[in-house]
Amino acid sequence: MKIDILTLFPGLFDSPFSESIIGKAQQRGLLKVQTHFLRDWAEGKHKITDDTPYGGGDGMVMKPEPIGRALDDLRVSSSGSPVLLMTPQGKQFRQEDAERLAGHDGLIFVCGRYEGFDERVRYLVDEEFSIGDYVLTGGEPAAMVMIDAIGRLLPGVLGCDTSAAGDSFSDGLLEYPQYTRPEDFRGWPVPDVLRSGNHAAIARWRRQEQLRRTYQRRPELLEAADLDAEDRRMLEFIRQEAGEEE
Ligand code: JQB
């Protein structure tokens, strides 16, 4: 996959993408990330990319022309890649978006700064994404988050093919608790069942803990989760257990 990033701060991406698994994926040729300096498409001696808002108000807004010219060029050099705008007004980025976007040969990320974009920038892009309901100083950290989530889904990027399949959200539930050595850490033991060698009992316990955690922490996920009769029976038990404590 080829990823193009349009930004006023290309240097921000250097260390995240050289140190991480995404960096290794680049070395192995599975992924190519290329940053593009938006000021290269700005005009005049000062190469200005922002301006004051019509109608007044505080702060500055990204001008549309430099972004327009940059995307005219990038749509040629990376033809077929959808253009994604990072913005707090975008639709919330989810695992299902990561899975869908991982199927493209290329993606073009547009990162802004200041107080956002001239409204007409939206007419130039294919999709608008936000990573969550908080305000960042710019789109760069959001693009890094999306590229990390998408990159790890590309074939061969993770060590083992099955590691992405067992993730939180891959079946709509939170993950089960994990333990490693030591057997006792500060008086907190590893659950006996995990040391029993009984693989059927371990699988049952893990599923029950997945359901319990999701019920306790993210109950809204249970509505969309794909549950069989055994899951529903366990969930009924978990609900009763919780009800009896009140
Ligand atoms: C400028 C951004 C995010 C891009 C995502 C997320 O947009 C603004 N509006 C008001 C004040 C400040 C800004 C800053 N800003 C470009 C830009 C914020 C993305 C952003 C984002 N994706 N939070 N913030 N989840």
Coordinates of C-alpha atoms and ligand atoms in Angstrom, one line a residue:
M1 CA 0.0 0.0 0.0
K2 CA 1.1 3.6 -0.8
I3 CA 0.2 6.3 1.7
D4 CA 0.5 10.0 0.8
I5 CA 0.2 12.6 3.6
L6 CA -0.3 16.3 2.9
T7 CA 0.8 18.4 5.8
L8 CA 2.5 21.6 7.0
F9 CA 4.6 19.5 9.4
P10 CA 6.1 16.5 7.5
G11 CA 8.8 16.1 10.2
L12 CA 6.2 15.1 12.7
F13 CA 5.9 11.7 11.0
D14 CA 9.6 10.8 10.9
S15 CA 10.1 9.1 14.2
P16 CA 6.6 7.5 14.6
F17 CA 6.9 5.8 11.2
S18 CA 10.6 4.9 11.5
E19 CA 10.5 3.4 15.0
S20 CA 7.3 1.4 14.9
I21 CA 5.9 -1.8 13.2
I22 CA 4.9 0.6 10.5
G23 CA 8.6 1.4 10.0
K24 CA 9.4 -2.3 9.7
A25 CA 6.6 -2.7 7.2
Q26 CA 8.2 0.1 5.1
Q27 CA 11.6 -1.5 5.3
R28 CA 10.1 -4.8 4.1
G29 CA 8.3 -3.0 1.2
L30 CA 4.8 -3.8 2.4
L31 CA 4.0 -0.1 2.8
K32 CA 5.3 3.2 1.5
V33 CA 4.5 6.3 3.4
Q34 CA 5.4 9.6 1.7
T35 CA 4.8 13.1 3.3
H36 CA 4.2 16.1 1.1
F37 CA 4.9 19.7 2.4
L38 CA 1.7 21.7 1.7
R39 CA 3.7 25.0 1.5
D40 CA 5.2 23.7 -1.8
W41 CA 1.9 24.4 -3.4
A42 CA 1.4 27.9 -1.8
E43 CA 2.0 31.1 -3.7
G44 CA 4.0 34.2 -3.2
K45 CA 7.1 35.2 -1.3
H46 CA 5.5 34.1 2.0
K47 CA 3.9 30.9 0.8
I48 CA 0.9 31.5 3.0
T49 CA -1.6 28.6 3.6
D50 CA -4.0 30.2 6.0
D51 CA -6.2 33.3 6.1
T52 CA -8.7 35.2 8.3
P53 CA -12.3 33.9 8.3
Y54 CA -15.0 35.8 6.3
G55 CA -17.6 37.1 8.8
G56 CA -14.9 37.7 11.4
G57 CA -13.9 35.7 14.4
D58 CA -10.8 34.5 16.1
G59 CA -8.1 32.4 14.5
M60 CA -7.2 31.4 11.0
V61 CA -8.6 29.0 8.4
M62 CA -6.7 26.9 5.9
K63 CA -7.0 28.4 2.4
P64 CA -8.4 26.1 -0.3
E65 CA -6.1 26.8 -3.2
P66 CA -2.9 25.2 -2.0
I67 CA -4.8 22.1 -0.9
G68 CA -6.6 22.1 -4.3
R69 CA -3.4 22.3 -6.3
A70 CA -1.6 19.7 -4.1
L71 CA -4.5 17.2 -4.5
D72 CA -4.6 17.9 -8.3
D73 CA -1.0 16.6 -8.4
L74 CA -1.4 13.8 -5.9
R75 CA -4.5 12.4 -7.6
V76 CA -2.3 12.0 -10.7
S77 CA 0.8 10.5 -9.0
S78 CA -1.4 8.3 -6.8
S79 CA -4.4 7.8 -9.0
G80 CA -7.2 5.7 -7.5
S81 CA -6.3 6.5 -3.9
P82 CA -9.2 7.9 -1.9
V83 CA -8.6 11.3 -0.3
L84 CA -9.3 11.4 3.4
L85 CA -9.6 14.7 5.3
M86 CA -8.8 14.7 9.1
T87 CA -11.4 16.9 10.9
P88 CA -13.3 17.0 14.2
Q89 CA -16.5 17.2 12.1
G90 CA -15.7 13.9 10.3
K91 CA -17.3 10.5 10.9
Q92 CA -15.7 8.7 13.8
F93 CA -13.0 6.3 12.6
R94 CA -13.8 2.7 13.6
Q95 CA -12.2 -0.7 13.1
E96 CA -14.6 -1.5 10.2
D97 CA -13.2 1.7 8.5
A98 CA -9.6 0.4 9.0
E99 CA -10.6 -2.9 7.5
R100 CA -12.3 -1.3 4.5
L101 CA -9.5 1.2 3.9
A102 CA -6.8 -1.5 4.2
G103 CA -8.3 -3.0 1.0
H104 CA -7.1 0.0 -1.2
D105 CA -3.8 0.1 -3.0
G106 CA -3.3 3.7 -1.8
L107 CA -4.7 6.4 0.5
I108 CA -4.2 10.2 0.6
F109 CA -4.4 11.9 4.0
V110 CA -5.0 15.6 4.3
C111 CA -3.9 17.2 7.6
G112 CA -4.7 20.7 8.5
R113 CA -3.8 23.2 11.3
Y114 CA -5.2 26.4 12.7
E115 CA -9.0 26.5 13.3
G116 CA -9.8 24.1 10.4
F117 CA -10.5 24.4 6.7
D118 CA -12.3 26.7 4.3
E119 CA -15.6 24.8 3.8
R120 CA -14.8 24.3 0.0
V121 CA -11.9 22.0 0.9
R122 CA -14.5 19.4 1.8
Y123 CA -15.7 19.4 -1.9
L124 CA -12.2 18.1 -2.9
V125 CA -12.1 15.0 -0.7
D126 CA -13.8 11.6 -0.7
E127 CA -14.3 11.1 3.1
E128 CA -13.9 13.1 6.3
F129 CA -12.7 11.3 9.5
S130 CA -12.3 12.2 13.2
I131 CA -10.6 9.9 15.6
G132 CA -12.8 10.9 18.6
D133 CA -14.6 13.7 20.4
Y134 CA -11.7 15.9 21.6
V135 CA -10.0 18.8 19.8
L136 CA -6.4 18.3 18.6
T137 CA -4.1 21.1 17.4
G138 CA -4.1 19.5 13.9
G139 CA -4.8 16.5 11.8
E140 CA -1.4 14.9 12.0
P141 CA -1.9 12.8 15.2
A142 CA -5.2 11.6 13.8
A143 CA -3.6 10.5 10.5
M144 CA -0.9 8.6 12.5
V145 CA -3.6 6.8 14.5
M146 CA -5.5 5.8 11.3
I147 CA -2.3 4.7 9.5
D148 CA -1.3 2.6 12.5
A149 CA -4.7 0.9 12.6
I150 CA -4.8 0.3 8.9
G151 CA -1.1 -0.6 8.5
R152 CA -1.2 -3.5 11.0
L153 CA -4.0 -5.1 9.0
L154 CA -1.9 -5.3 5.8
P155 CA -0.9 -8.9 4.9
G156 CA 2.5 -9.7 6.4
V157 CA 2.8 -6.6 8.6
L158 CA 2.2 -8.4 11.9
G159 CA 4.4 -11.4 12.7
C160 CA 1.6 -13.9 12.6
D161 CA -1.3 -14.0 10.3
T162 CA -3.8 -14.8 13.0
S163 CA -2.8 -11.9 15.4
A164 CA -5.2 -9.4 13.9
A165 CA -8.1 -11.9 13.9
G166 CA -8.2 -12.2 17.8
D167 CA -8.3 -8.4 18.4
S168 CA -10.9 -6.5 20.4
F169 CA -13.7 -5.5 18.0
S170 CA -12.9 -8.3 15.4
D171 CA -15.9 -10.1 16.9
G172 CA -17.5 -7.0 18.4
L173 CA -16.4 -7.9 22.0
L174 CA -13.6 -6.7 24.2
E175 CA -10.7 -9.1 24.7
Y176 CA -10.4 -11.6 27.5
P177 CA -7.8 -11.0 30.3
Q178 CA -4.3 -12.2 29.6
Y179 CA -1.6 -13.4 32.0
T180 CA 2.0 -14.3 31.7
R181 CA 4.7 -15.2 34.3
P182 CA 5.0 -15.0 37.3
E183 CA 2.3 -17.3 38.7
D184 CA 1.9 -14.9 41.6
F185 CA 2.5 -11.2 41.3
R186 CA 2.2 -9.3 44.6
G187 CA -0.4 -11.7 45.8
W188 CA -2.4 -11.6 42.6
P189 CA -2.5 -15.2 41.2
V190 CA -3.0 -16.4 37.7
P191 CA -6.5 -18.0 37.4
D192 CA -6.2 -21.8 38.0
V193 CA -8.1 -22.6 34.8
L194 CA -5.4 -21.1 32.6
R195 CA -2.8 -23.5 34.2
S196 CA -5.1 -26.5 34.0
G197 CA -4.2 -27.6 30.5
N198 CA -8.0 -28.1 29.9
H199 CA -8.3 -26.4 26.5
A200 CA -12.1 -26.6 26.4
A201 CA -12.4 -25.1 29.9
I202 CA -9.9 -22.3 29.0
A203 CA -11.9 -21.4 25.8
R204 CA -15.1 -21.3 27.9
W205 CA -13.6 -19.2 30.6
R206 CA -12.1 -16.7 28.0
R207 CA -15.4 -16.4 26.2
Q208 CA -17.2 -15.8 29.5
E209 CA -14.6 -13.1 30.6
Q210 CA -15.0 -11.4 27.1
L211 CA -18.7 -11.2 27.7
R212 CA -18.4 -10.1 31.3
R213 CA -15.9 -7.3 30.4
T214 CA -18.0 -6.1 27.5
Y215 CA -21.1 -6.1 29.7
Q216 CA -19.3 -4.2 32.5
R217 CA -17.4 -1.7 30.4
R218 CA -19.0 -1.3 27.0
P219 CA -22.6 -2.7 27.2
E220 CA -23.6 -0.9 24.0
L221 CA -21.2 -3.2 22.1
L222 CA -23.3 -6.3 23.0
E223 CA -26.2 -5.1 20.8
A224 CA -24.1 -5.4 17.6
A225 CA -22.0 -8.4 18.7
D226 CA -22.4 -11.7 17.0
L227 CA -23.6 -14.0 19.8
D228 CA -24.6 -17.7 19.7
A229 CA -27.0 -19.5 22.1
E230 CA -24.1 -20.5 24.4
D231 CA -23.0 -16.8 24.6
R232 CA -26.5 -15.7 25.4
R233 CA -26.7 -18.3 28.2
M234 CA -23.4 -17.1 29.7
L235 CA -24.6 -13.5 29.4
E236 CA -27.8 -14.3 31.2
F237 CA -25.7 -15.8 34.0
I238 CA -23.4 -12.7 34.1
R239 CA -26.5 -10.4 34.3
Q240 CA -27.9 -12.3 37.2
E241 CA -24.6 -12.3 39.0
A242 CA -24.4 -8.5 38.6
G243 CA -28.1 -8.0 39.6
E244 CA -27.7 -10.1 42.8
E245 CA -24.9 -7.7 44.0
E246 CA -27.1 -4.6 43.9
Ligands
JQB1 C1 -7.2 22.0 12.6 C2 -7.8 20.1 13.7 C3 -8.5 17.8 14.2 C4 -7.7 18.4 11.9 C5 -9.4 14.7 13.8 C6 -10.0 15.1 16.2 O1 -10.3 21.9 13.7 C7 -10.2 22.7 14.7 N1 -11.4 23.4 15.0 C8 -11.4 24.2 16.1 C9 -10.2 24.4 16.8 C10 -9.0 23.8 16.4 C11 -9.0 22.9 15.4 C12 -7.7 22.2 15.0 N2 -7.6 21.5 13.8 C13 -7.1 21.0 11.7 C14 -7.6 19.8 12.3 C15 -8.3 19.2 14.6 C16 -8.2 17.5 12.8 C17 -9.0 16.9 15.1 C18 -9.4 15.5 14.9 N3 -9.3 14.0 12.9 N4 -9.9 16.1 17.0 N5 -9.3 17.2 16.4 N6 -10.5 13.9 16.5

